[in-house]
Amino acid sequence: MIELKTPDEIEQMRPAGRFVAETLTALADAADVGVNLLELDRLAHDRIRAAGAESCYIDYHPSFGAMPFGKVLCTSVNDAVLHGLPHDYRLRDGDLLSVDFAASVNGWVADSALSVIVGTPRDEDARLIDVTMRALDAGVAAARTGSKIGDISAAIAQVARGAGYSINTDFGGHGVGRTMHGDPHIPNDGRAGRGYPLRPGLVVAIEPWFLQSTDKIVTDADGWTLRSADGSRGAHMEHTIAITEDGPLVLTAR
């Protein structure tokens, strides 16, 4: 069921958005050569405790997960792009790291993700991240009262296809509120003018993710981490936004 938030409820969601944005910034700053993925997860866990927030991930167990997630971050490295389960791995020079983080503050959820290059960048990785960020910006710009879900999807796809990337629609954006995942689903490809109409009070996460040379994914042995089928690298960007009469409000702006 799709739920619309009142202006007061959207204001109540701002602290969650700020907390998630500030935590992702801290994690991006901490991601350096030699840093263990488990250290990043501990950093996020410490921030959750200090803020009196709640993790949306640690007990998360959807139908596609092999078990409760058990960590507070998704850390996906190189050919991993989504749902990366933090494990004993030290970041290396040139790694492409995607971090996805969601938390609840005062009962309201925000969800966001970013991708960064650790150490020395590779041109193809920098381009992939740039295109993914531009696709997110295009999706947000299309999220206006009177438009449709398909307008967001089409705007994302136009950026990706213009850069030569194919698109997987198994996972995408979603509604956000008291829980992390709700209706509507927002695929990263679609037809403009189609789908659910965007109304003031709709709060969603928009999250483009692309792989360098495929749109096929496989599940890692940990039962969670999704990797490219051909070993190519991936990037992931996400913001939680609210639809308002004045345009999209990015609650997780960094």
XYZ file of C-alpha atoms in Angstrom:
254
model
C 0.000 0.000 0.000
C 1.258 3.461 -0.909
C 1.106 5.965 1.942
C 1.357 9.742 1.569
C 3.005 11.761 4.334
C 1.682 15.019 5.696
C 3.964 18.091 5.598
C 4.492 17.647 9.359
C 5.500 14.002 8.892
C 7.993 14.968 6.179
C 9.518 17.445 8.640
C 9.758 14.608 11.165
C 11.733 12.581 8.596
C 14.441 15.230 8.242
C 16.549 14.042 11.243
C 16.739 10.524 9.778
C 17.809 11.954 6.435
C 20.511 14.099 8.038
C 21.795 11.220 10.143
C 22.049 8.849 7.178
C 23.726 11.511 5.026
C 26.254 12.425 7.730
C 27.041 8.769 8.385
C 27.652 8.068 4.688
C 29.971 11.080 4.522
C 31.913 9.757 7.524
C 32.147 6.315 5.946
C 33.380 7.723 2.624
C 36.044 9.709 4.490
C 37.101 6.604 6.434
C 37.317 4.315 3.392
C 41.038 4.135 2.679
C 43.630 1.603 1.622
C 44.023 -0.971 4.402
C 40.701 -0.258 6.115
C 38.681 -3.397 6.839
C 35.031 -3.578 5.770
C 34.224 -4.717 9.304
C 35.782 -1.499 10.619
C 33.411 0.513 8.448
C 30.488 -1.501 9.783
C 31.645 -0.845 13.364
C 31.922 2.874 12.620
C 28.328 2.940 11.417
C 27.217 0.833 14.396
C 28.911 3.244 16.813
C 27.185 6.203 15.169
C 23.813 4.455 15.416
C 24.303 3.895 19.156
C 25.505 7.442 19.771
C 22.508 8.924 17.947
C 19.931 6.649 19.580
C 18.958 5.467 16.102
C 18.015 1.970 14.947
C 19.529 -0.092 12.155
C 17.224 -1.128 9.326
C 19.574 -3.894 8.226
C 20.735 -5.951 11.176
C 17.554 -8.054 11.512
C 16.480 -7.623 7.894
C 15.447 -10.935 6.321
C 13.460 -10.586 3.076
C 12.579 -13.555 0.896
C 15.723 -13.133 -1.236
C 18.106 -13.118 1.766
C 19.674 -16.353 2.938
C 19.484 -15.307 6.608
C 19.045 -12.154 8.719
C 21.597 -9.661 7.390
C 23.411 -9.264 10.710
C 25.313 -6.038 9.877
C 24.335 -2.372 9.692
C 25.925 -1.568 6.306
C 25.992 -2.943 2.805
C 29.598 -2.772 1.550
C 29.969 -3.883 -2.076
C 33.452 -3.960 -3.595
C 34.407 -3.968 -7.288
C 32.226 -6.549 -9.079
C 29.808 -6.573 -6.126
C 27.160 -3.867 -6.525
C 24.272 -4.482 -4.088
C 23.654 -6.001 -0.650
C 27.349 -6.567 0.022
C 27.684 -8.300 3.401
C 30.613 -6.778 5.337
C 33.346 -9.341 5.916
C 37.041 -9.550 6.748
C 38.436 -7.714 3.729
C 40.924 -4.845 3.727
C 40.402 -2.273 1.006
C 43.089 -2.143 -1.662
C 44.369 0.652 -3.858
C 41.966 1.139 -6.756
C 38.974 -0.655 -5.212
C 35.525 0.621 -6.140
C 33.447 0.623 -2.955
C 29.665 1.075 -2.792
C 28.125 1.719 0.632
C 24.385 1.504 1.294
C 23.002 2.620 4.670
C 19.515 2.938 6.137
C 18.499 3.843 9.663
C 15.462 4.829 11.661
C 15.440 7.972 13.820
C 12.383 8.639 15.985
C 10.502 5.991 14.042
C 11.177 7.390 10.569
C 13.524 5.817 8.033
C 15.980 7.260 5.517
C 17.976 5.229 2.991
C 20.948 6.320 0.878
C 23.978 4.959 -0.961
C 27.156 6.150 -2.635
C 30.149 4.762 -4.501
C 33.755 5.893 -4.051
C 37.156 4.918 -5.392
C 39.735 3.928 -2.802
C 43.174 5.308 -3.544
C 44.210 5.519 -7.208
C 41.195 5.878 -9.544
C 40.727 4.073 -12.829
C 39.143 6.135 -15.585
C 36.446 3.580 -16.307
C 35.453 3.455 -12.625
C 35.329 7.230 -12.322
C 33.114 7.368 -15.427
C 30.779 4.683 -14.068
C 30.355 6.556 -10.783
C 29.786 9.842 -12.606
C 27.113 8.338 -14.854
C 25.367 6.700 -11.892
C 25.350 10.018 -10.022
C 23.998 11.844 -13.070
C 21.277 9.216 -13.405
C 20.306 9.781 -9.771
C 20.177 13.535 -10.350
C 17.997 12.995 -13.422
C 15.646 10.706 -11.510
C 15.313 13.223 -8.685
C 14.675 16.068 -11.137
C 11.854 14.044 -12.732
C 10.170 13.418 -9.362
C 7.645 16.243 -9.512
C 3.971 16.557 -8.729
C 1.909 15.623 -11.786
C 4.530 13.268 -13.197
C 4.478 9.462 -12.987
C 6.792 6.783 -11.622
C 7.676 5.979 -15.231
C 9.061 9.489 -15.681
C 11.625 8.820 -12.938
C 12.523 5.439 -14.446
C 12.804 6.830 -17.975
C 15.033 9.702 -16.842
C 17.418 7.279 -15.134
C 17.492 4.966 -18.150
C 18.166 7.779 -20.587
C 21.385 8.695 -18.755
C 22.521 5.072 -18.479
C 21.808 4.133 -22.073
C 23.331 7.360 -23.319
C 26.562 6.281 -21.642
C 26.357 2.763 -23.093
C 25.324 0.889 -19.953
C 22.601 -1.764 -19.850
C 20.043 -1.799 -17.033
C 18.877 -4.456 -14.604
C 15.364 -3.876 -13.221
C 15.307 -6.628 -10.570
C 16.190 -4.108 -7.853
C 15.502 -0.385 -7.802
C 13.905 2.401 -5.849
C 11.050 2.024 -3.369
C 8.769 3.737 -0.913
C 10.205 4.829 2.451
C 8.465 5.731 5.706
C 8.154 3.889 8.974
C 9.870 0.945 7.270
C 12.766 0.793 4.830
C 11.031 -0.834 1.869
C 7.490 -0.131 0.740
C 5.432 0.671 -2.318
C 5.840 1.904 -4.970
C 8.681 0.077 -6.678
C 10.733 2.372 -8.925
C 12.660 0.420 -11.588
C 15.682 2.016 -13.214
C 14.068 1.689 -16.642
C 10.542 2.462 -17.728
C 8.223 4.419 -19.981
C 7.594 8.096 -19.364
C 4.016 8.975 -18.520
C 3.229 5.521 -17.122
C 2.688 4.220 -13.628
C 1.603 5.656 -10.291
C 1.079 9.439 -10.287
C 3.467 11.440 -8.118
C 1.590 13.342 -5.424
C 2.740 15.633 -2.603
C 3.579 13.533 0.436
C 5.041 10.571 -1.450
C 8.461 9.669 0.004
C 10.675 7.339 -2.001
C 14.245 6.183 -2.378
C 15.572 6.562 -5.919
C 18.568 4.291 -6.534
C 20.230 3.763 -9.881
C 22.926 1.111 -10.047
C 24.829 -0.034 -13.102
C 27.499 -2.528 -14.124
C 30.211 -1.739 -16.637
C 29.497 -4.435 -19.197
C 26.416 -6.475 -18.247
C 22.991 -6.271 -16.649
C 23.167 -9.810 -15.253
C 23.839 -10.464 -11.563
C 24.643 -13.523 -9.467
C 24.355 -14.113 -5.724
C 27.568 -14.655 -3.789
C 28.177 -17.652 -1.521
C 27.250 -15.517 1.516
C 23.634 -15.564 0.303
C 23.400 -11.766 0.121
C 26.072 -10.056 -1.991
C 25.033 -9.470 -5.609
C 27.850 -9.472 -8.174
C 28.051 -8.905 -11.891
C 27.818 -12.109 -13.890
C 30.899 -11.211 -15.941
C 33.176 -9.804 -13.222
C 32.793 -6.186 -14.329
C 32.546 -3.461 -11.709
C 29.415 -1.755 -10.447
C 28.344 1.555 -8.901
C 25.298 2.457 -6.806
C 23.803 5.826 -5.813
C 20.662 6.498 -3.777
C 18.742 9.322 -2.108
C 15.543 9.418 -0.095
C 13.315 12.215 -1.401
C 9.893 13.664 -0.662
C 7.531 14.876 -3.379
C 6.286 18.375 -2.513
C 4.330 21.100 -4.261
C 7.632 22.982 -4.592
C 9.503 20.088 -6.188
C 11.558 17.150 -4.899
C 13.035 17.530 -1.406
C 16.224 15.460 -0.985
C 16.140 14.321 2.643
C 19.558 12.599 2.436
C 21.443 15.427 0.692
C 25.139 15.318 1.603
